[in-house]
Amino acid sequence: QVQLVESGGGLVQPGGSLRLSCTASGFTFSSYIMSWYRQAPGKERELVAVITSDGSNTNYADSVKGRFTISRDNAKNRVYLQMNSLTPEDPAVYYCKAEARVGLVRGWGQGTQVTVSS
């Protein structure tokens, strides 16, 4: 069965860092585009970062460019989101998504909460 499980969320002070991970199973992870989304209370779910199946290309929302880095380790069936210089605009539930190609979604994770507070 397809499964995506996020972890690494928690409480961090402004300016701090967190590293989220998403572990996949039940499909050929190395063939899939992976992305991170987030949804804050009262806001739409938004794309944060995306990475191609082989990790050769990435893209980021303007709000996180220069602060967040998406990466993947296909040998571990895992995609990461390194979040640095966190601000009060970053708290949200963060989700990972797998796509065989753009628009063909294989699955979503359950989400992990990120809270930024002093």
mmCIF file of N, CA and C in Angstrom:
data_model
loop_
_atom_site.group_PDB
_atom_site.id
_atom_site.type_symbol
_atom_site.label_atom_id
_atom_site.label_comp_id
_atom_site.label_asym_id
_atom_site.label_seq_id
_atom_site.Cartn_x
_atom_site.Cartn_y
_atom_site.Cartn_z
ATOM 1 N N GLN A 1 0.839 -1.187 0.000
ATOM 2 C CA GLN A 1 0.000 0.000 0.000
ATOM 3 C C GLN A 1 0.879 1.244 0.000
ATOM 4 N N VAL A 2 0.455 2.261 -0.728
ATOM 5 C CA VAL A 2 1.175 3.524 -0.769
ATOM 6 C C VAL A 2 1.084 4.191 0.593
ATOM 7 N N GLN A 3 2.229 4.623 1.095
ATOM 8 C CA GLN A 3 2.262 5.296 2.378
ATOM 9 C C GLN A 3 3.338 6.373 2.371
ATOM 10 N N LEU A 4 2.988 7.538 2.893
ATOM 11 C CA LEU A 4 3.913 8.655 3.060
ATOM 12 C C LEU A 4 3.752 9.162 4.483
ATOM 13 N N VAL A 5 4.843 9.206 5.222
ATOM 14 C CA VAL A 5 4.800 9.565 6.630
ATOM 15 C C VAL A 5 5.786 10.685 6.893
ATOM 16 N N GLU A 6 5.264 11.853 7.294
ATOM 17 C CA GLU A 6 6.105 12.998 7.629
ATOM 18 C C GLU A 6 6.511 12.951 9.093
ATOM 19 N N SER A 7 7.669 13.521 9.371
ATOM 20 C CA SER A 7 8.129 13.665 10.736
ATOM 21 C C SER A 7 9.072 14.854 10.818
ATOM 22 N N GLY A 8 9.397 15.261 12.029
ATOM 23 C CA GLY A 8 10.365 16.322 12.244
ATOM 24 C C GLY A 8 9.774 17.657 12.628
ATOM 25 N N GLY A 9 8.467 17.771 12.621
ATOM 26 C CA GLY A 9 7.848 19.013 13.029
ATOM 27 C C GLY A 9 7.972 19.231 14.525
ATOM 28 N N GLY A 10 7.665 20.441 14.942
ATOM 29 C CA GLY A 10 7.736 20.775 16.349
ATOM 30 C C GLY A 10 7.756 22.263 16.566
ATOM 31 N N LEU A 11 8.137 22.641 17.766
ATOM 32 C CA LEU A 11 8.201 24.044 18.169
ATOM 33 C C LEU A 11 9.630 24.550 18.052
ATOM 34 N N VAL A 12 9.787 25.696 17.411
ATOM 35 C CA VAL A 12 11.104 26.300 17.252
ATOM 36 C C VAL A 12 10.979 27.808 17.417
ATOM 37 N N GLN A 13 12.031 28.442 17.917
ATOM 38 C CA GLN A 13 12.042 29.891 18.072
ATOM 39 C C GLN A 13 12.271 30.580 16.736
ATOM 40 N N PRO A 14 11.814 31.824 16.604
ATOM 41 C CA PRO A 14 12.138 32.571 15.382
ATOM 42 C C PRO A 14 13.639 32.584 15.127
ATOM 43 N N GLY A 15 14.003 32.375 13.876
ATOM 44 C CA GLY A 15 15.405 32.290 13.511
ATOM 45 C C GLY A 15 15.989 30.899 13.614
ATOM 46 N N GLY A 16 15.241 29.975 14.174
ATOM 47 C CA GLY A 16 15.712 28.620 14.335
ATOM 48 C C GLY A 16 15.514 27.775 13.097
ATOM 49 N N SER A 17 15.846 26.497 13.223
ATOM 50 C CA SER A 17 15.807 25.572 12.099
ATOM 51 C C SER A 17 15.101 24.281 12.473
ATOM 52 N N LEU A 18 14.503 23.669 11.476
ATOM 53 C CA LEU A 18 13.942 22.336 11.582
ATOM 54 C C LEU A 18 14.226 21.584 10.297
ATOM 55 N N ARG A 19 14.318 20.279 10.409
ATOM 56 C CA ARG A 19 14.451 19.425 9.239
ATOM 57 C C ARG A 19 13.304 18.430 9.225
ATOM 58 N N LEU A 20 12.430 18.571 8.245
ATOM 59 C CA LEU A 20 11.325 17.653 8.070
ATOM 60 C C LEU A 20 11.750 16.497 7.182
ATOM 61 N N SER A 21 11.170 15.348 7.408
ATOM 62 C CA SER A 21 11.401 14.216 6.536
ATOM 63 C C SER A 21 10.079 13.559 6.181
ATOM 64 N N CYS A 22 10.072 12.894 5.051
ATOM 65 C CA CYS A 22 8.909 12.147 4.582
ATOM 66 C C CYS A 22 9.417 10.817 4.067
ATOM 67 N N THR A 23 8.968 9.754 4.678
ATOM 68 C CA THR A 23 9.403 8.414 4.318
ATOM 69 C C THR A 23 8.305 7.719 3.535
ATOM 70 N N ALA A 24 8.668 7.183 2.381
ATOM 71 C CA ALA A 24 7.703 6.589 1.459
ATOM 72 C C ALA A 24 7.833 5.075 1.419
ATOM 73 N N SER A 25 6.724 4.428 1.124
ATOM 74 C CA SER A 25 6.717 2.991 0.906
ATOM 75 C C SER A 25 5.543 2.639 0.005
ATOM 76 N N GLY A 26 5.618 1.469 -0.614
ATOM 77 C CA GLY A 26 4.516 0.978 -1.421
ATOM 78 C C GLY A 26 4.541 1.373 -2.884
ATOM 79 N N PHE A 27 5.577 2.064 -3.313
ATOM 80 C CA PHE A 27 5.728 2.427 -4.717
ATOM 81 C C PHE A 27 7.197 2.682 -5.006
ATOM 82 N N THR A 28 7.514 2.846 -6.287
ATOM 83 C CA THR A 28 8.902 3.059 -6.690
ATOM 84 C C THR A 28 9.256 4.527 -6.484
ATOM 85 N N PHE A 29 9.718 4.834 -5.296
ATOM 86 C CA PHE A 29 9.961 6.206 -4.881
ATOM 87 C C PHE A 29 10.858 6.966 -5.853
ATOM 88 N N SER A 30 11.897 6.314 -6.351
ATOM 89 C CA SER A 30 12.885 6.978 -7.192
ATOM 90 C C SER A 30 12.328 7.428 -8.539
ATOM 91 N N SER A 31 11.116 7.010 -8.886
ATOM 92 C CA SER A 31 10.494 7.405 -10.143
ATOM 93 C C SER A 31 9.540 8.590 -9.990
ATOM 94 N N TYR A 32 9.399 9.116 -8.782
ATOM 95 C CA TYR A 32 8.352 10.081 -8.507
ATOM 96 C C TYR A 32 8.879 11.467 -8.181
ATOM 97 N N ILE A 33 8.158 12.454 -8.692
ATOM 98 C CA ILE A 33 8.336 13.828 -8.253
ATOM 99 C C ILE A 33 7.821 13.939 -6.821
ATOM 100 N N MET A 34 8.591 14.597 -5.970
ATOM 101 C CA MET A 34 8.174 14.809 -4.589
ATOM 102 C C MET A 34 8.086 16.298 -4.304
ATOM 103 N N SER A 35 7.135 16.654 -3.474
ATOM 104 C CA SER A 35 6.969 18.055 -3.133
ATOM 105 C C SER A 35 6.532 18.198 -1.683
ATOM 106 N N TRP A 36 6.737 19.400 -1.165
ATOM 107 C CA TRP A 36 6.262 19.792 0.151
ATOM 108 C C TRP A 36 5.254 20.914 -0.003
ATOM 109 N N TYR A 37 4.160 20.775 0.712
ATOM 110 C CA TYR A 37 3.132 21.798 0.807
ATOM 111 C C TYR A 37 2.949 22.179 2.265
ATOM 112 N N ARG A 38 2.313 23.317 2.481
ATOM 113 C CA ARG A 38 1.961 23.689 3.838
ATOM 114 C C ARG A 38 0.600 24.369 3.850
ATOM 115 N N GLN A 39 -0.053 24.262 4.984
ATOM 116 C CA GLN A 39 -1.342 24.904 5.163
ATOM 117 C C GLN A 39 -1.424 25.486 6.562
ATOM 118 N N ALA A 40 -1.552 26.796 6.620
ATOM 119 C CA ALA A 40 -1.706 27.507 7.874
ATOM 120 C C ALA A 40 -3.183 27.708 8.160
ATOM 121 N N PRO A 41 -3.547 27.919 9.432
ATOM 122 C CA PRO A 41 -4.955 28.132 9.761
ATOM 123 C C PRO A 41 -5.569 29.273 8.963
ATOM 124 N N GLY A 42 -6.711 29.011 8.351
ATOM 125 C CA GLY A 42 -7.413 30.023 7.593
ATOM 126 C C GLY A 42 -6.844 30.326 6.228
ATOM 127 N N LYS A 43 -5.848 29.573 5.792
ATOM 128 C CA LYS A 43 -5.214 29.823 4.506
ATOM 129 C C LYS A 43 -5.297 28.591 3.617
ATOM 130 N N GLU A 44 -5.118 28.827 2.323
ATOM 131 C CA GLU A 44 -5.096 27.729 1.366
ATOM 132 C C GLU A 44 -3.795 26.945 1.481
ATOM 133 N N ARG A 45 -3.870 25.676 1.119
ATOM 134 C CA ARG A 45 -2.652 24.886 1.042
ATOM 135 C C ARG A 45 -1.789 25.408 -0.110
ATOM 136 N N GLU A 46 -0.502 25.588 0.147
ATOM 137 C CA GLU A 46 0.381 26.161 -0.847
ATOM 138 C C GLU A 46 1.609 25.291 -1.059
ATOM 139 N N LEU A 47 2.096 25.304 -2.286
ATOM 140 C CA LEU A 47 3.323 24.607 -2.616
ATOM 141 C C LEU A 47 4.508 25.334 -1.998
ATOM 142 N N VAL A 48 5.377 24.587 -1.337
ATOM 143 C CA VAL A 48 6.578 25.131 -0.730
ATOM 144 C C VAL A 48 7.808 24.826 -1.569
ATOM 145 N N ALA A 49 7.960 23.568 -1.970
ATOM 146 C CA ALA A 49 9.145 23.144 -2.705
ATOM 147 C C ALA A 49 8.837 21.871 -3.470
ATOM 148 N N VAL A 50 9.557 21.658 -4.564
ATOM 149 C CA VAL A 50 9.376 20.469 -5.381
ATOM 150 C C VAL A 50 10.734 19.995 -5.869
ATOM 151 N N ILE A 51 10.870 18.693 -6.034
ATOM 152 C CA ILE A 51 12.113 18.111 -6.501
ATOM 153 C C ILE A 51 11.804 16.994 -7.481
ATOM 154 N N THR A 52 12.573 16.920 -8.556
ATOM 155 C CA THR A 52 12.376 15.892 -9.559
ATOM 156 C C THR A 52 12.820 14.536 -9.030
ATOM 157 N N SER A 53 12.471 13.496 -9.766
ATOM 158 C CA SER A 53 12.690 12.137 -9.279
ATOM 159 C C SER A 53 14.154 11.825 -8.997
ATOM 160 N N ASP A 54 15.048 12.390 -9.803
ATOM 161 C CA ASP A 54 16.475 12.137 -9.610
ATOM 162 C C ASP A 54 17.174 13.243 -8.824
ATOM 163 N N GLY A 55 16.417 14.226 -8.366
ATOM 164 C CA GLY A 55 16.978 15.312 -7.588
ATOM 165 C C GLY A 55 17.709 16.369 -8.386
ATOM 166 N N SER A 56 17.609 16.321 -9.710
ATOM 167 C CA SER A 56 18.384 17.223 -10.548
ATOM 168 C C SER A 56 17.796 18.619 -10.658
ATOM 169 N N ASN A 57 16.541 18.784 -10.299
ATOM 170 C CA ASN A 57 15.894 20.082 -10.421
ATOM 171 C C ASN A 57 14.989 20.316 -9.219
ATOM 172 N N THR A 58 15.015 21.541 -8.723
ATOM 173 C CA THR A 58 14.165 21.929 -7.603
ATOM 174 C C THR A 58 13.538 23.278 -7.875
ATOM 175 N N ASN A 59 12.459 23.565 -7.166
ATOM 176 C CA ASN A 59 11.842 24.869 -7.242
ATOM 177 C C ASN A 59 11.212 25.180 -5.895
ATOM 178 N N TYR A 60 11.081 26.483 -5.601
ATOM 179 C CA TYR A 60 10.620 26.927 -4.298
ATOM 180 C C TYR A 60 9.638 28.075 -4.421
ATOM 181 N N ALA A 61 8.747 28.158 -3.443
ATOM 182 C CA ALA A 61 7.927 29.345 -3.317
ATOM 183 C C ALA A 61 8.818 30.542 -3.006
ATOM 184 N N ASP A 62 8.436 31.709 -3.518
ATOM 185 C CA ASP A 62 9.239 32.907 -3.280
ATOM 186 C C ASP A 62 9.438 33.182 -1.792
ATOM 187 N N SER A 63 8.456 32.855 -0.991
ATOM 188 C CA SER A 63 8.516 33.158 0.428
ATOM 189 C C SER A 63 9.577 32.361 1.182
ATOM 190 N N VAL A 64 10.050 31.266 0.600
ATOM 191 C CA VAL A 64 11.023 30.424 1.295
ATOM 192 C C VAL A 64 12.357 30.330 0.578
ATOM 193 N N LYS A 65 12.489 30.935 -0.584
ATOM 194 C CA LYS A 65 13.747 30.877 -1.319
ATOM 195 C C LYS A 65 14.891 31.430 -0.481
ATOM 196 N N GLY A 66 15.981 30.707 -0.479
ATOM 197 C CA GLY A 66 17.144 31.108 0.290
ATOM 198 C C GLY A 66 17.125 30.648 1.726
ATOM 199 N N ARG A 67 15.986 30.161 2.199
ATOM 200 C CA ARG A 67 15.868 29.687 3.578
ATOM 201 C C ARG A 67 15.597 28.188 3.677
ATOM 202 N N PHE A 68 14.821 27.663 2.744
ATOM 203 C CA PHE A 68 14.447 26.250 2.757
ATOM 204 C C PHE A 68 15.183 25.513 1.647
ATOM 205 N N THR A 69 15.476 24.242 1.897
ATOM 206 C CA THR A 69 16.114 23.394 0.896
ATOM 207 C C THR A 69 15.425 22.038 0.872
ATOM 208 N N ILE A 70 14.976 21.628 -0.309
ATOM 209 C CA ILE A 70 14.413 20.300 -0.479
ATOM 210 C C ILE A 70 15.491 19.373 -1.023
ATOM 211 N N SER A 71 15.519 18.154 -0.528
ATOM 212 C CA SER A 71 16.468 17.165 -1.002
ATOM 213 C C SER A 71 15.838 15.786 -0.875
ATOM 214 N N ARG A 72 16.482 14.807 -1.473
ATOM 215 C CA ARG A 72 15.949 13.453 -1.370
ATOM 216 C C ARG A 72 17.080 12.443 -1.343
ATOM 217 N N ASP A 73 16.797 11.314 -0.730
ATOM 218 C CA ASP A 73 17.704 10.191 -0.692
ATOM 219 C C ASP A 73 16.914 8.990 -1.185
ATOM 220 N N ASN A 74 17.076 8.673 -2.460
ATOM 221 C CA ASN A 74 16.274 7.607 -3.047
ATOM 222 C C ASN A 74 16.602 6.237 -2.466
ATOM 223 N N ALA A 75 17.815 6.063 -1.987
ATOM 224 C CA ALA A 75 18.184 4.798 -1.361
ATOM 225 C C ALA A 75 17.416 4.561 -0.073
ATOM 226 N N LYS A 76 16.977 5.648 0.572
ATOM 227 C CA LYS A 76 16.215 5.553 1.811
ATOM 228 C C LYS A 76 14.724 5.830 1.617
ATOM 229 N N ASN A 77 14.293 6.048 0.386
ATOM 230 C CA ASN A 77 12.902 6.389 0.096
ATOM 231 C C ASN A 77 12.443 7.581 0.932
ATOM 232 N N ARG A 78 13.249 8.623 0.931
ATOM 233 C CA ARG A 78 12.995 9.735 1.838
ATOM 234 C C ARG A 78 13.251 11.071 1.158
ATOM 235 N N VAL A 79 12.370 12.017 1.427
ATOM 236 C CA VAL A 79 12.541 13.388 0.977
ATOM 237 C C VAL A 79 12.581 14.282 2.208
ATOM 238 N N TYR A 80 13.394 15.345 2.145
ATOM 239 C CA TYR A 80 13.628 16.216 3.284
ATOM 240 C C TYR A 80 13.277 17.652 2.939
ATOM 241 N N LEU A 81 12.970 18.402 3.967
ATOM 242 C CA LEU A 81 12.851 19.842 3.840
ATOM 243 C C LEU A 81 13.621 20.474 4.988
ATOM 244 N N GLN A 82 14.775 21.039 4.669
ATOM 245 C CA GLN A 82 15.564 21.769 5.651
ATOM 246 C C GLN A 82 15.051 23.198 5.708
ATOM 247 N N MET A 83 14.621 23.619 6.880
ATOM 248 C CA MET A 83 14.037 24.936 7.063
ATOM 249 C C MET A 83 14.920 25.737 8.004
ATOM 250 N N ASN A 84 15.495 26.808 7.497
ATOM 251 C CA ASN A 84 16.350 27.688 8.281
ATOM 252 C C ASN A 84 15.717 29.065 8.396
ATOM 253 N N SER A 85 16.184 29.823 9.365
ATOM 254 C CA SER A 85 15.724 31.203 9.570
ATOM 255 C C SER A 85 14.205 31.287 9.618
ATOM 256 N N LEU A 86 13.617 30.425 10.412
ATOM 257 C CA LEU A 86 12.163 30.367 10.488
ATOM 258 C C LEU A 86 11.582 31.644 11.085
ATOM 259 N N THR A 87 10.445 32.043 10.543
ATOM 260 C CA THR A 87 9.763 33.256 10.965
ATOM 261 C C THR A 87 8.344 32.922 11.399
ATOM 262 N N PRO A 88 7.658 33.887 12.039
ATOM 263 C CA PRO A 88 6.260 33.649 12.419
ATOM 264 C C PRO A 88 5.320 33.459 11.244
ATOM 265 N N GLU A 89 5.796 33.649 10.008
ATOM 266 C CA GLU A 89 4.977 33.397 8.831
ATOM 267 C C GLU A 89 5.053 31.952 8.358
ATOM 268 N N ASP A 90 5.922 31.162 8.951
ATOM 269 C CA ASP A 90 6.130 29.789 8.505
ATOM 270 C C ASP A 90 5.299 28.722 9.215
ATOM 271 N N PRO A 91 4.710 29.000 10.387
ATOM 272 C CA PRO A 91 3.950 27.925 11.048
ATOM 273 C C PRO A 91 2.816 27.418 10.177
ATOM 274 N N ALA A 92 2.674 26.104 10.140
ATOM 275 C CA ALA A 92 1.665 25.455 9.323
ATOM 276 C C ALA A 92 1.794 23.959 9.538
ATOM 277 N N VAL A 93 0.837 23.231 8.998
ATOM 278 C CA VAL A 93 1.002 21.799 8.844
ATOM 279 C C VAL A 93 1.671 21.569 7.498
ATOM 280 N N TYR A 94 2.759 20.840 7.509
ATOM 281 C CA TYR A 94 3.530 20.568 6.305
ATOM 282 C C TYR A 94 3.251 19.153 5.820
ATOM 283 N N TYR A 95 2.997 19.020 4.514
ATOM 284 C CA TYR A 95 2.644 17.753 3.899
ATOM 285 C C TYR A 95 3.599 17.427 2.762
ATOM 286 N N CYS A 96 3.888 16.156 2.572
ATOM 287 C CA CYS A 96 4.604 15.740 1.377
ATOM 288 C C CYS A 96 3.645 15.079 0.402
ATOM 289 N N LYS A 97 3.993 15.164 -0.878
ATOM 290 C CA LYS A 97 3.165 14.627 -1.952
ATOM 291 C C LYS A 97 4.042 13.931 -2.976
ATOM 292 N N ALA A 98 3.544 12.816 -3.494
ATOM 293 C CA ALA A 98 4.234 12.074 -4.535
ATOM 294 C C ALA A 98 3.419 12.117 -5.821
ATOM 295 N N GLU A 99 4.103 12.388 -6.939
ATOM 296 C CA GLU A 99 3.472 12.409 -8.260
ATOM 297 C C GLU A 99 4.304 11.605 -9.246
ATOM 298 N N ALA A 100 3.645 10.769 -10.017
ATOM 299 C CA ALA A 100 4.336 10.055 -11.078
ATOM 300 C C ALA A 100 4.800 11.020 -12.161
ATOM 301 N N ARG A 101 3.999 12.010 -12.441
ATOM 302 C CA ARG A 101 4.325 13.157 -13.269
ATOM 303 C C ARG A 101 3.414 14.276 -12.819
ATOM 304 N N VAL A 102 3.649 15.470 -13.300
ATOM 305 C CA VAL A 102 2.862 16.601 -12.857
ATOM 306 C C VAL A 102 1.382 16.336 -13.091
ATOM 307 N N GLY A 103 0.614 16.421 -12.018
ATOM 308 C CA GLY A 103 -0.820 16.232 -12.105
ATOM 309 C C GLY A 103 -1.308 14.829 -11.841
ATOM 310 N N LEU A 104 -0.410 13.858 -11.809
ATOM 311 C CA LEU A 104 -0.795 12.469 -11.531
ATOM 312 C C LEU A 104 -0.326 12.131 -10.123
ATOM 313 N N VAL A 105 -1.176 12.419 -9.154
ATOM 314 C CA VAL A 105 -0.818 12.297 -7.744
ATOM 315 C C VAL A 105 -0.924 10.863 -7.282
ATOM 316 N N ARG A 106 0.123 10.386 -6.626
ATOM 317 C CA ARG A 106 0.111 9.038 -6.075
ATOM 318 C C ARG A 106 -0.361 9.026 -4.632
ATOM 319 N N GLY A 107 0.001 10.033 -3.877
ATOM 320 C CA GLY A 107 -0.430 10.073 -2.492
ATOM 321 C C GLY A 107 0.068 11.289 -1.747
ATOM 322 N N TRP A 108 -0.521 11.495 -0.579
ATOM 323 C CA TRP A 108 -0.175 12.549 0.355
ATOM 324 C C TRP A 108 0.158 11.946 1.705
ATOM 325 N N GLY A 109 1.038 12.611 2.427
ATOM 326 C CA GLY A 109 1.274 12.253 3.807
ATOM 327 C C GLY A 109 0.220 12.855 4.719
ATOM 328 N N GLN A 110 0.303 12.513 5.992
ATOM 329 C CA GLN A 110 -0.694 12.966 6.961
ATOM 330 C C GLN A 110 -0.396 14.347 7.518
ATOM 331 N N GLY A 111 0.806 14.837 7.311
ATOM 332 C CA GLY A 111 1.190 16.163 7.763
ATOM 333 C C GLY A 111 1.926 16.157 9.082
ATOM 334 N N THR A 112 2.767 17.172 9.269
ATOM 335 C CA THR A 112 3.471 17.376 10.528
ATOM 336 C C THR A 112 3.431 18.863 10.867
ATOM 337 N N GLN A 113 3.173 19.163 12.126
ATOM 338 C CA GLN A 113 2.964 20.540 12.560
ATOM 339 C C GLN A 113 4.285 21.241 12.832
ATOM 340 N N VAL A 114 4.409 22.443 12.293
ATOM 341 C CA VAL A 114 5.544 23.318 12.581
ATOM 342 C C VAL A 114 5.020 24.563 13.284
ATOM 343 N N THR A 115 5.567 24.853 14.448
ATOM 344 C CA THR A 115 5.179 26.024 15.219
ATOM 345 C C THR A 115 6.406 26.885 15.471
ATOM 346 N N VAL A 116 6.285 28.176 15.233
ATOM 347 C CA VAL A 116 7.372 29.128 15.449
ATOM 348 C C VAL A 116 6.911 30.125 16.497
ATOM 349 N N SER A 117 7.588 30.139 17.625
ATOM 350 C CA SER A 117 7.187 31.000 18.727
ATOM 351 C C SER A 117 8.367 31.246 19.645
ATOM 352 N N SER A 118 8.409 32.447 20.211
ATOM 353 C CA SER A 118 9.421 32.771 21.204
ATOM 354 C C SER A 118 9.021 32.314 22.600
#
